[in-house]
XYZ file of C-alpha atoms in Angstrom:
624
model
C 205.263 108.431 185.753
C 205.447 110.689 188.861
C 203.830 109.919 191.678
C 203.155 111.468 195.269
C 204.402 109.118 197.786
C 206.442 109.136 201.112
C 209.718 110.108 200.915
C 209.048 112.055 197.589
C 210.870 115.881 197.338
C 207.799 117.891 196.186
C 207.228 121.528 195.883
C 204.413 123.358 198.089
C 203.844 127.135 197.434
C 207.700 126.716 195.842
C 208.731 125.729 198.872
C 211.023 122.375 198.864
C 209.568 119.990 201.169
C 209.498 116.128 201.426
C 206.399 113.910 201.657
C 206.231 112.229 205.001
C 202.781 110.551 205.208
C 199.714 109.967 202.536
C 196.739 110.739 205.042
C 194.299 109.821 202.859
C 193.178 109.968 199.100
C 193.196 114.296 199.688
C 195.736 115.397 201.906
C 199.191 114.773 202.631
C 201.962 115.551 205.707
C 204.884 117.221 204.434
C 207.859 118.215 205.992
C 209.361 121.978 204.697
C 213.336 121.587 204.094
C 213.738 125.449 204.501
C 212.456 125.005 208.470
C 212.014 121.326 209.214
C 208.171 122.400 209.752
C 205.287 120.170 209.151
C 202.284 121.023 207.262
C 199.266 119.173 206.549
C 198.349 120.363 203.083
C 195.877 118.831 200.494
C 197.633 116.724 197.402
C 196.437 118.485 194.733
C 198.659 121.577 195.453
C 201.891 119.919 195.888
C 204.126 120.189 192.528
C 207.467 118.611 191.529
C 208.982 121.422 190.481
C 208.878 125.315 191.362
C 206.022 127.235 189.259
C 208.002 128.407 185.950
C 206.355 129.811 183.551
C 207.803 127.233 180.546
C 205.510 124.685 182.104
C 202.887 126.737 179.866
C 204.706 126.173 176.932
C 202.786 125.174 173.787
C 206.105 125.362 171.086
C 204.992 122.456 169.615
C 202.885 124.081 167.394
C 204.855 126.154 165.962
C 207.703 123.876 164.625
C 208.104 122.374 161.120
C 207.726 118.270 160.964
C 211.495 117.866 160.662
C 211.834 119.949 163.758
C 209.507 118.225 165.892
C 211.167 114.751 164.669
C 214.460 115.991 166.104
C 212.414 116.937 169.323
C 211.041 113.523 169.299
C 214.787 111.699 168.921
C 215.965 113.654 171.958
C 213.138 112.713 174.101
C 213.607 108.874 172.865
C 216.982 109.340 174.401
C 215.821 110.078 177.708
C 212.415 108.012 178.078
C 213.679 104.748 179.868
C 215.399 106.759 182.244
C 212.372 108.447 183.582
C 210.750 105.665 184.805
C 211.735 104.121 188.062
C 215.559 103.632 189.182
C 218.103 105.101 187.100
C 221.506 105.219 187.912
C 224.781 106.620 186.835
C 225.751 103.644 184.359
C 222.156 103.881 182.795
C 223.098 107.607 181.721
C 226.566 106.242 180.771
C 224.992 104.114 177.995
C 222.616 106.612 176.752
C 225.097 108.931 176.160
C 226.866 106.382 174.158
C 223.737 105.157 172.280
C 223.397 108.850 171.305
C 226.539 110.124 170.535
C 226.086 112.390 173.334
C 228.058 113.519 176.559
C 226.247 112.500 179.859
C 226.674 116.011 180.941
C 223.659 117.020 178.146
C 222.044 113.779 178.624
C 221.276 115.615 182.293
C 220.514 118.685 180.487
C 217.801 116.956 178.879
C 216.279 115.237 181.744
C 216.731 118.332 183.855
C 214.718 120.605 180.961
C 211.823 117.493 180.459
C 211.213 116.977 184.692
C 211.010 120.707 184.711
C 208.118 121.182 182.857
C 207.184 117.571 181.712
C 206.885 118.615 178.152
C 208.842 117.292 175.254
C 208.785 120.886 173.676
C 210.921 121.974 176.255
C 213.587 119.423 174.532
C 213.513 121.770 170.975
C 215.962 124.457 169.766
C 213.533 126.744 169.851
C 213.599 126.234 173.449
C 216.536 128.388 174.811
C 217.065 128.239 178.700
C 220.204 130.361 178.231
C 218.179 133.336 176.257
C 220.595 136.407 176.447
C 223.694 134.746 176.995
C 226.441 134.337 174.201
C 227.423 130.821 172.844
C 229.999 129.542 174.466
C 232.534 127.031 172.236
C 232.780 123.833 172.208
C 236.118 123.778 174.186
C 234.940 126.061 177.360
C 232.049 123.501 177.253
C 234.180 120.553 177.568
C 236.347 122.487 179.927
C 232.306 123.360 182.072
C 231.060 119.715 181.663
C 234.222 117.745 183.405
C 235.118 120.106 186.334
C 231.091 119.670 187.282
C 231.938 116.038 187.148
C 235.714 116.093 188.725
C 235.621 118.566 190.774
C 231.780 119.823 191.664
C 229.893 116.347 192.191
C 232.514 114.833 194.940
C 231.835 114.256 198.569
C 233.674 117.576 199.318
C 230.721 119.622 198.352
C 232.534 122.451 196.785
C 230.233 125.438 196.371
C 230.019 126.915 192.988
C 232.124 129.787 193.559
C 234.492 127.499 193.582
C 234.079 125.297 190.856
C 233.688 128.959 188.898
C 237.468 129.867 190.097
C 238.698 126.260 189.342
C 236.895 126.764 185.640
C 238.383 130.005 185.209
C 241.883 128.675 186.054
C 241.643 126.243 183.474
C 240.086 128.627 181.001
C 243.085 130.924 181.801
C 246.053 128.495 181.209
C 244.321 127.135 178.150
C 244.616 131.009 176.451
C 240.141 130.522 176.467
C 237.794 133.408 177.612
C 236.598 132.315 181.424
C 232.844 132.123 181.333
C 230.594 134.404 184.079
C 229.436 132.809 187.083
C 226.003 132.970 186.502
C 226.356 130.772 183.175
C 228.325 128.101 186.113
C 225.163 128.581 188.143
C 222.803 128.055 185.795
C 224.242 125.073 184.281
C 224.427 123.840 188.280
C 220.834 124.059 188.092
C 220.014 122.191 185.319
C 221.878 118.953 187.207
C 218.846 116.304 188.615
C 218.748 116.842 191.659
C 218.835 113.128 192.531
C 222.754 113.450 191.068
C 223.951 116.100 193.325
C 222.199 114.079 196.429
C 224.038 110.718 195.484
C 227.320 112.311 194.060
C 227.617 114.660 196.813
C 225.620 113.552 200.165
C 226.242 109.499 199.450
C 223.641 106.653 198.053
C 222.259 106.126 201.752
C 221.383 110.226 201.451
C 219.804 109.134 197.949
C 218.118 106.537 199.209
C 216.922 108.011 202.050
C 215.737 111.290 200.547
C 214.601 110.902 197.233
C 214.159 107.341 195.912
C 211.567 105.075 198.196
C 211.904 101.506 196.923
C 209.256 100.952 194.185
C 209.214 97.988 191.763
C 208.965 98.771 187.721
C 205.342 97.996 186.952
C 204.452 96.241 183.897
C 201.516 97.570 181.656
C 198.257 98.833 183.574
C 199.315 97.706 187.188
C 199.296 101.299 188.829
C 196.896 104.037 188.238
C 197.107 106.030 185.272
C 199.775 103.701 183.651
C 196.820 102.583 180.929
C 193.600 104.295 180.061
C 190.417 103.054 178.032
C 188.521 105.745 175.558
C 185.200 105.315 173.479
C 182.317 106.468 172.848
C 178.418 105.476 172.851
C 174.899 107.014 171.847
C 173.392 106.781 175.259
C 170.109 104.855 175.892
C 167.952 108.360 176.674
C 166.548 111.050 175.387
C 167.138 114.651 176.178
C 165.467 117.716 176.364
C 166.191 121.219 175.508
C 166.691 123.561 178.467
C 164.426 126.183 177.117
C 160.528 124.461 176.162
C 161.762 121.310 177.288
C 160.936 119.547 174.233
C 162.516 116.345 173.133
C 166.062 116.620 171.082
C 167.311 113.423 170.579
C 170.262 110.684 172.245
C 173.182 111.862 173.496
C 176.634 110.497 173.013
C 179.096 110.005 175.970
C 182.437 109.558 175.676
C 184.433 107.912 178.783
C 187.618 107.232 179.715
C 188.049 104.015 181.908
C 191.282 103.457 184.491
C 192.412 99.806 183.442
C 193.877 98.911 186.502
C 190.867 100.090 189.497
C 188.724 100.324 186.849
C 187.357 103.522 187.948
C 186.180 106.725 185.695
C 189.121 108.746 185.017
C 187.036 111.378 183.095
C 183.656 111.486 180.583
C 182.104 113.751 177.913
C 178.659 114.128 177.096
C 177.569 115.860 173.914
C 174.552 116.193 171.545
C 177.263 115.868 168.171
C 178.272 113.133 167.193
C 181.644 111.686 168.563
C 184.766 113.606 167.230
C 188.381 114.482 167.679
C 187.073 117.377 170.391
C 184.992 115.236 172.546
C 187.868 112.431 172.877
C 189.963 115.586 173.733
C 187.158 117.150 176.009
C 187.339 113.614 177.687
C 191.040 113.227 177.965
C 191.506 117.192 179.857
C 188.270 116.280 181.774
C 190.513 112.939 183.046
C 193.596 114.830 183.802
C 191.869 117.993 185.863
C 191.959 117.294 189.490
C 187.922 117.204 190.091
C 187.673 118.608 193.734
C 186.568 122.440 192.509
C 184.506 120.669 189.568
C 182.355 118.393 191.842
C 181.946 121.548 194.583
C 180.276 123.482 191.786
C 178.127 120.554 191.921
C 177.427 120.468 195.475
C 178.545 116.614 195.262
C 180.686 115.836 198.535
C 182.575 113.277 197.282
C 186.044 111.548 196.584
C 186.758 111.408 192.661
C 190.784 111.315 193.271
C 191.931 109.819 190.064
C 193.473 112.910 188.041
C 196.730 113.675 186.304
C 198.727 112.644 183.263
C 198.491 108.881 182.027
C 201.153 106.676 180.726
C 199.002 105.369 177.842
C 195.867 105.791 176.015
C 194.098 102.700 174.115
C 191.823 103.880 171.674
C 189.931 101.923 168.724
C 190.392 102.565 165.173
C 188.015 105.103 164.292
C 188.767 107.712 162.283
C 188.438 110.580 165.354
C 191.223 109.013 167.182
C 193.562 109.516 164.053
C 193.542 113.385 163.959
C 196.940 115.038 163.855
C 195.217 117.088 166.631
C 195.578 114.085 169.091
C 198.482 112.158 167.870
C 200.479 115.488 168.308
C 199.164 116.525 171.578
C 199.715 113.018 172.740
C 203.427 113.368 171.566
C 203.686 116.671 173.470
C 202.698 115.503 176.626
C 204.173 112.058 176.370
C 201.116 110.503 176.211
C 201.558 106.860 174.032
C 198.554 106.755 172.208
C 197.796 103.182 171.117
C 195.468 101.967 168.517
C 193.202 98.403 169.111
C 194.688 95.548 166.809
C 191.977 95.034 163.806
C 189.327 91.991 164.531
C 190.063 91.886 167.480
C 186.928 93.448 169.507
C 187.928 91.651 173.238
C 191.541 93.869 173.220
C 189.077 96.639 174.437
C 186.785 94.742 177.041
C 187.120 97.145 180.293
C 185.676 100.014 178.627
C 182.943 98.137 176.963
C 181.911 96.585 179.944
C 181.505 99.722 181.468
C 179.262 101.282 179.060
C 176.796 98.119 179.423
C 176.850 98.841 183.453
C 176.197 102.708 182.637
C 173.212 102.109 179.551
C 172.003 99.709 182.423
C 171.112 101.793 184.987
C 170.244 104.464 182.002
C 167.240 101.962 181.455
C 165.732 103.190 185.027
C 165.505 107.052 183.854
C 162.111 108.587 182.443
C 163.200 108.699 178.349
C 164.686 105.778 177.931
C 165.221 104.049 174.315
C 166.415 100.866 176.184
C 168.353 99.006 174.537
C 166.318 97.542 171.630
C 162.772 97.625 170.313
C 161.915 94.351 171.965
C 162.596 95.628 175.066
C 160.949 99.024 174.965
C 157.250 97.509 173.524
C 154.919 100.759 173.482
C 156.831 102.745 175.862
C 157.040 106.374 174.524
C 160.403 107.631 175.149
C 159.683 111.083 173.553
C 156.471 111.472 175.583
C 158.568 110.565 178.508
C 161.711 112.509 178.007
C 162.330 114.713 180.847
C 166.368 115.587 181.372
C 168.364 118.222 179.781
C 172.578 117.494 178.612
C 173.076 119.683 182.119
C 171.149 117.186 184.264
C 171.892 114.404 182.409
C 175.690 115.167 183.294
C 174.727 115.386 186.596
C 173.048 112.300 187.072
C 176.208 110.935 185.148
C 178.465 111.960 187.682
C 176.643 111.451 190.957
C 175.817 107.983 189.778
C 179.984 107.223 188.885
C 181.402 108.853 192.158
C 178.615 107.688 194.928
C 177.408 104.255 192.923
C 179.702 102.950 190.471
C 183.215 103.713 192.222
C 181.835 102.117 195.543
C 180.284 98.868 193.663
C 182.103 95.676 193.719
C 183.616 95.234 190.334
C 184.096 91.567 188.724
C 187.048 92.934 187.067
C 189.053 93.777 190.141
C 188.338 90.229 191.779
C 184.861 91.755 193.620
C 187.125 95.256 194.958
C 185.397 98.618 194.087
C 187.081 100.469 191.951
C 187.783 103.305 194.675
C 189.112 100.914 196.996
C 191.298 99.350 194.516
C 192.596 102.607 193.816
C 193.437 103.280 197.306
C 195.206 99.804 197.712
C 197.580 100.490 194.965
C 198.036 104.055 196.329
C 198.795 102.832 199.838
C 200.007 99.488 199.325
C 198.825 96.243 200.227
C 200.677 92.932 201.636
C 201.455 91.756 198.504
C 202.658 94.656 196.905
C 204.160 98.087 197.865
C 202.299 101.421 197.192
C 202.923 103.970 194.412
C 201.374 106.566 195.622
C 198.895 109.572 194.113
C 198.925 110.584 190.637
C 200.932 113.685 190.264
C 198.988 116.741 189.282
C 199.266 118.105 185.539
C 200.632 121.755 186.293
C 198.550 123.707 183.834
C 195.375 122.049 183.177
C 194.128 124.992 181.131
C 196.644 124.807 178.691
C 196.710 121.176 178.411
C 192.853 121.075 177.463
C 193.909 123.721 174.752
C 196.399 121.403 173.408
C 193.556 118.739 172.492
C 191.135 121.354 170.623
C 191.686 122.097 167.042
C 193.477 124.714 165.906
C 194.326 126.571 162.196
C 197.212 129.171 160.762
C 196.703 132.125 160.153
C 198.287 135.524 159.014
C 197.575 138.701 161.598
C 196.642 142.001 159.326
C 195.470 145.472 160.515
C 192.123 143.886 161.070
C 193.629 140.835 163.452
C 193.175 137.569 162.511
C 190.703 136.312 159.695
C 189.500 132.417 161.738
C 186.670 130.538 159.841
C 185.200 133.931 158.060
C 184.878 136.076 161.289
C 187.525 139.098 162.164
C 189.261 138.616 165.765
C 191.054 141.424 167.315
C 192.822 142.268 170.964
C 195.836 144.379 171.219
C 198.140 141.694 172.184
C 197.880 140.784 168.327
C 199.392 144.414 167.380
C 203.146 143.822 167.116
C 202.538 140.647 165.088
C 200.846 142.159 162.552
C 201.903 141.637 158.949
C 205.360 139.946 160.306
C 207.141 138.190 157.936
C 208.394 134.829 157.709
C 212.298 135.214 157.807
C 212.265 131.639 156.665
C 209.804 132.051 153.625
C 210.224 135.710 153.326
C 205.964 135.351 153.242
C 204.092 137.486 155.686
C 204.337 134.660 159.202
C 201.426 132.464 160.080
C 200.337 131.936 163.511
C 198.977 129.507 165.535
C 194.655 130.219 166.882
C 193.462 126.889 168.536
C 189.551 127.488 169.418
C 186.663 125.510 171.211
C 184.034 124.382 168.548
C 181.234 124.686 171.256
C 181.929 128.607 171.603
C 184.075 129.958 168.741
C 183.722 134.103 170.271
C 186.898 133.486 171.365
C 190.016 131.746 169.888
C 193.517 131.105 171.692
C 196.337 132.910 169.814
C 199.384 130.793 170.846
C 202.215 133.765 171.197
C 205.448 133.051 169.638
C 207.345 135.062 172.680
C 205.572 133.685 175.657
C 205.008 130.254 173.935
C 201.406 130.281 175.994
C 197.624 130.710 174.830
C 196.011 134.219 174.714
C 192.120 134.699 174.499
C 191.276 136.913 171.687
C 187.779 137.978 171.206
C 185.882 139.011 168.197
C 186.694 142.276 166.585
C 183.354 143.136 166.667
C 182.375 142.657 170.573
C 178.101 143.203 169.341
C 178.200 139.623 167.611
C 176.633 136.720 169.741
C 178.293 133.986 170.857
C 178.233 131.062 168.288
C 178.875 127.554 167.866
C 181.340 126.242 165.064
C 178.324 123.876 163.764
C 175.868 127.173 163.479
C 178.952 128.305 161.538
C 179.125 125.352 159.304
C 175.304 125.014 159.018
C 175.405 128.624 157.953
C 178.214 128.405 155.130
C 176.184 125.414 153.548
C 173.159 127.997 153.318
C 174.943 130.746 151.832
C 177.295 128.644 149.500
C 173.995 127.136 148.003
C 172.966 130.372 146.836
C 175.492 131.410 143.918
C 174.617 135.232 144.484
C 176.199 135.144 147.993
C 179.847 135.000 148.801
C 180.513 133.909 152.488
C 181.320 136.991 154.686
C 181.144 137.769 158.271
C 177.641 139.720 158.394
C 176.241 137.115 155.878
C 177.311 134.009 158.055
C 175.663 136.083 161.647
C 172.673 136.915 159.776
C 171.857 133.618 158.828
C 172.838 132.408 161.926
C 170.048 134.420 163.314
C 167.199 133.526 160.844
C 168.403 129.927 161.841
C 168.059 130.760 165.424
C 164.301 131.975 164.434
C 163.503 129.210 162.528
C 164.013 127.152 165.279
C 162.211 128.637 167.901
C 159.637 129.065 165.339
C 159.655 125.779 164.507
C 159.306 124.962 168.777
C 156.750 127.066 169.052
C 154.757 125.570 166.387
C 155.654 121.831 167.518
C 154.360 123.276 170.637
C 151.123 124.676 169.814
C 151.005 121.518 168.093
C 150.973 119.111 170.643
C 148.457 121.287 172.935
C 146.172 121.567 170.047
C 146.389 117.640 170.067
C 146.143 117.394 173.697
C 142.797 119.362 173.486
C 141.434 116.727 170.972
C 142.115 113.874 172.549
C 141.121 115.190 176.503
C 136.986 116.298 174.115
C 137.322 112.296 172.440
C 137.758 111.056 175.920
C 134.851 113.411 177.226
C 132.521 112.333 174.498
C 133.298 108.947 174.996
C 132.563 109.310 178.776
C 128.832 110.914 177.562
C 127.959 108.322 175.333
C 128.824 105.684 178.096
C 126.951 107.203 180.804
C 123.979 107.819 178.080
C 123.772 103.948 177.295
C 123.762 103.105 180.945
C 120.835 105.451 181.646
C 118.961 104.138 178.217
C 119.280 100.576 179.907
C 117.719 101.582 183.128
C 114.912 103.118 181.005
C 114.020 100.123 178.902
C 113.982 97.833 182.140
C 111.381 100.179 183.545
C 107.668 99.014 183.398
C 106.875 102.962 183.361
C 106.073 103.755 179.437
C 108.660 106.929 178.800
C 107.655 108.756 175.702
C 109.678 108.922 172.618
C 110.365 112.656 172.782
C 110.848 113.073 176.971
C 114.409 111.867 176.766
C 116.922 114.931 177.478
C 119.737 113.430 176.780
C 118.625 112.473 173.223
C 121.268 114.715 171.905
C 125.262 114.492 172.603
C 126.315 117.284 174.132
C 130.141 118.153 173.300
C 132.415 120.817 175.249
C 133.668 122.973 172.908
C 136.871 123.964 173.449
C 137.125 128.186 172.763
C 134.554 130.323 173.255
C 134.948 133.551 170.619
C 133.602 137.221 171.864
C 132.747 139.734 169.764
C-alpha cells in the first residue's frame, strides 16, 4: 500500500518532487526535482504518478468472465512485489513462476503503479494504441539491450540504446523499430530500476526506498477495515412537516488499527449492496472539502484506498457489484468465519459507543423497552437524515476520535493514527495514506449498474428513455463477437436515477446521461419499484414510461395527503385534550368554591349559585 512519507518521489501539479518532511496530519514539505525548490503544499494534492487519463479507467466492466480471470492471473503475478522491498531477484522468480520474461514482469508493475487499477493489466488495455506489433524476435532483441546495455552505470541515453537496437536489428536481416516505440518502452521501466541499475543502491536507497518494516495484518492505517450496519436508536423526521418517519440505518466503516471512522452511511432503506458501497467511497474521499461544506473545522485525515475489507456474511456483502469492484481496485474483500460473532469485535464495539450517546438525543428508542418506560419517542422526534448526519459527524471527528479508546491501550484513535503516521520509539512511521486519484469514478464503481443496447431513442434503463449526444455513434452497434446489436455498460445511483453513467467503450470513463425527456422529475429507484408493483397489479396496464411518472405522482399526492391528514389529525387531538384539561381545571376550582360555601354559617340559596352550570370553551366559532 502506498504511503506519503519522507523520502517518497511524489507528483505535485505533475511536477516530480520528493517528500522531505510530514508537517503535520495536512501538509507536507516537498522538495521539486525540476529546481531543487521547496514548497509547503497540503497532502491531499500530492500524487504518485503524473495525472493520465487511464487512471479513470473503468474496463472492467466491459470484459467477459474468462477475460477478467486472465486479468486477475496477471495481477497475482505482480501482488507480492508491491508491497514493501522488492528487489531484482524477487522479479527474477516471478518471471520464472510465470513463464514470463522480467522485462514484462516490469511492464506489468509499471502499467498497475500507474494507475493502481488491475484493468489496466487487460488486453483490452493497449498502451501502444497506433503502433504496429512488433515480433517476437525485435522484442527479444528490445528487452536485453534495455537490460545489457541501457540499465548500466554508464547511463546511456536512449538515443543510444535506439542506434545500438537498430544495429542489431540490421545484422540480424529484422526491421529496426522507431525511436519512440524505444522511448516508450523506457517509460514503462519502475522507476526504482533505473535509480538502482543506473545511479547505484546508495542512490536507491537514498531517493526512493526509506527503510520500512513489512507489517503484518491491521498494524498501519488502512491495511484492515471493519463494515456493518445498524438500525440506529432514533427516530427521524421528514424535512418538510417534520413529522415522524421511522429509524434510520447507519452503516460504518471502522479503521482496525487507530480505530478511528474511516467513513459512514446513513439511510432511511434498509442496508444494501449501495449503502456498503456509499460507505466504502465515503472512506476513501479525502474529507477536507466535505467537512468545510459543513462548517466543521476539524482533522478527519484517514482517507484513501485500504488493503482489506472484513465484512460479515450477509447477503449485501455478496453482490457481484462489490466483489468485482473490490477486485478492480485491489481491494481483498474478506468474509467473517460462520459462528464466530467475536472475529468482528472493533466494529461492534463501536456501534454500542455510537447508539450510546444516541440515547442522549430527543427521539430516542433506546435500546430496549425496559429502558425507554413511557417515554414517547415519536412525540419527541425532532432531527431530520440531514441533521442527524451532522450530529453523526461532529460527534466522530470532535468526540469520538479525541476519546481514549480501550482498544488502543487508552490512545485516541486520532492520536494513534498520528503515531503510526509519524513513528514512535518502538516502531518507525509509515506515513499518510495515499490519495485515491479519482474518487468520482471509484464511488461509481460500487453502485449498480445494468446492459443495455443504445437505439435511436438512447438507452431504455429500468422503463425510462435516456438520451445525450455522446450516445449517438453507439447507436445500434453491433457486437462483432455475437454479431447481436452491442450492449453497454449504464451504472446509476438508486437515490436519484435522472441520471445514469454510460461507461464509454473509447474513453473507458463514466458519462452522465440525462433523461430523454428533460420535463420528468427527479426520482428515486424505490418510487420506481413501488410504482411497477402498482401498475403490474392491474392486468390492463403494461409498464411504460408515462405510466410509471404518473403513478409516481399520485404516490407523491397520496403522501402529502396522507401528512396533511395525520396532521390535521394530531391538532384536532391537541384541541381535545388542551378543552379536557380546561374542564377539568373548572370543575376543580368549582368544588373548591362549593367547600367554602358549605363551611359558611351564611344560608346561600339553592338557586344563587352561578357557577351551577359547567361552562366549556368551545373551540370554533361559525359566522354566517
Amino acid at each position: 500500500m502506498k504511503t506519503i512519507r519522507p523520502g517518497q518521489l511524489v507528483y505535485w501539479r505533475d511536477s516530480a518532487s520528493i517528500v522531505v518532511e510530514l508537517k503535520d496530519l495536512i501538509e507536507a514539505v516537498i522538495r521539486k526535482i525540476e529546481d531543487g525548490s521547496i514548497e509547503v503544499v497540503r497532502c491531499a494534492d500530492l500524487r504518485f504518478s503524473p495525472e493520465v487519463d487511464t487512471a479513470r479507467d473503468s474496463s472492467h466492466l466491459t470484459q467477459d468472465q474468462a477475460a477478467w480471470d486472465e486479468t486477475l492471473e496477471k495481477f497475482s503475478v505482480i501482488k507480492p512485489l508491491l508491497h514493501g522491498r522488492r528487489s531484482m531477484e524477487d522479479v527474477k522468480n516471478a518471471a520464472e513462476r510465470s513463464g514470463k520474461s522480467v522485462p514484462t514482469i516490469y511492464r506489468w508493475l509499471k502499467r498497475y503503479e500507474k494507475t493502481g487499477l488491475v484493468s489496466s493489466l487487460s488486453k483490452s488495455t493497449r498502451f501502444d494504441k497506433g503502433q504496429g506489433r512488433l515480433s517476437k524476435e525485435i522484442e527479444e532483441v528490445i528487452d536485453e539491450q534495455i537490460e545489457t546495455y541501457y540499465l548500466k552505470k554508464e547511463r546511456r541515453n536512449v538515443t543510444q540504446l535506439h542506434t545500438r537496437i537498430k544495429e542489431i536489428c540490421l545484422s540480424r536481416s529484422l526491421p529496426e523499430p522507431h525511436l519512440n516505440t524505444i522511448y516508450g518502452r523506457v517509460s514503462n521501466i519502475e522507476d526504482g530500476v533505473k535509480i538502482k541499475k543506473r545511479l547505484g543502491s546508495k542512490a536507491y536507497r537514498d531517493t526512493l526506498l526509506p527503510t520500512i518494516g513489512k507489517f503484518p495484518s491491521a498494524d498501519y492505517p488502512n491495511a484492515v477495515v471493519q463494515i456493518d450496519h445498524t438500525p440506529v436508536d432514533v427516530i427521524l423526521v421528514d424535512e418538510e412537516h417534520r413529522l415522524p418517519i421511522g429509524r434510520p440505518y447507519l452503516t460504518i466503516a471502522i479503521d482496525v488499527a487507530t480505530k478511528m471512522v474511516t467513513g459512514f452511511c446513513l439511510t432511511l432503506d434498509p442496508p444494501s449492496a449501495l449503502s456498503a458501497g456509499l460507505c466504502i467511497a465515503h472512506a476513501v474521499q479525502e474529507k477536507s472539502n466535505w467537512l468545510a461544506k459543513r462548517d466543521i473545522l476539524a482533522e478527519w485525515p484517514i482517507h484513501g484506498k485500504m488493503a482489506k475489507i472484513h465484512v460479515d456474511n450477509a447477503k449485501e456483502f455478496r453482490g457481484n457489484m462489490l466483489m468485482r469492484a473490490c477486485a478492480l481496485h485491489d481491494i481483498v474483500l474478506e468474509y467473517r468465519p460462520k459462528h464466530q460473532p467475536n472475529y468482528g469485535p472493533h466494529v461492534e464495539r463501536a456501534f454500542r459507543t455510537f447508539m450510546t450517546e444516541c440515547h442522549t438525543l430527543e427521539g430516542t428508542t433506546f435500546s430496549n423497552v425496559k429502558v425507554k418506560a413511557d417515554y414517547n419517542s415519536e412525540q419527541k422526534a425532532c432531527l431530520t437524515l440531514d441533521e442527524l448526519e451532522l450530529w453523526f459527524t461532529t460527534f466522530f471527528v470532535y468526540s469520538y476520535h479525541n476519546s481514549k479508546h480501550s482498544g488502543n491501550g487508552g490512545i485516541p484513535p486520532i492520536k494513534k493514527f498520528s503515531q503510526l503516521v509519524y513513528g514512535s520509539e518502538s516502531q518507525l512511521g509509515v506515513g499518510l495514506p495515499a490519495r485515491v486519484s479519482d474518487e468520482e469514478t471509484f464511488r461509481l464503481d460500487f453502485t449498480p449498474y445494468l446492459e443495455r443496447t443504445i437505439q435511436q431513442t438512447g438507452a431504455l434503463v429500468n422503463y425510462i428513455h435516456y438520451y445525450s449526444p455522446v450516445l449517438r455513434k453507439w447507436i445500434k452497434a453491433m457486437d462483432q463477437n455475437t454479431n447481436k446489436v452491442k450492449k453497454f455498460i449504464f451504472a446509476y445511483d438508486p437515490r436519484d436515477i435522472s441520471v445514469v453513467y454510460f461507461l464509454d467503450p473509447d474513453t473507458k470513463t463514466y458519462v452522465p446521461i440525462p433523461y430523454l425527456n428533460s420535463a420528468r422529475p427527479a426520482i428515486s429507484y424505490w418510487e420506481l419499484k413501488a410504482a411497477l408493483k402498482r401498475i403490474k397489479n392491474d392486468p390492463n396496464n403494461d409498464p411504460d414510461e408515462d405510466a410509471i411518472f404518473q403513478g409516481v405522482m399520485k404516490m407523491r399526492k397520496i403522501e402529502e395527503s396522507a401528512i396533511e391528514s395525520t396532521r390535521l389529525a394530531k391538532a384536532q387531538r391537541a384541541r381535545e385534550k388542551r378543552s379536557l384539561r380546561n374542564v377539568q381545571r373548572r370543575r376543580q376550582s368549582l368544588g373548591a368554591h362549593q367547600k367554602s360555601q358549605s363551611e359558611s354559617p351564611v344560608d346561600v340559596h339553592e338557586d344563587s349559585d352561578p357557577f351551577g352550570e359547567v361552562i366549556i370553551p368551545f373551540d370554533d366559532i361559525e359566522l354566517g
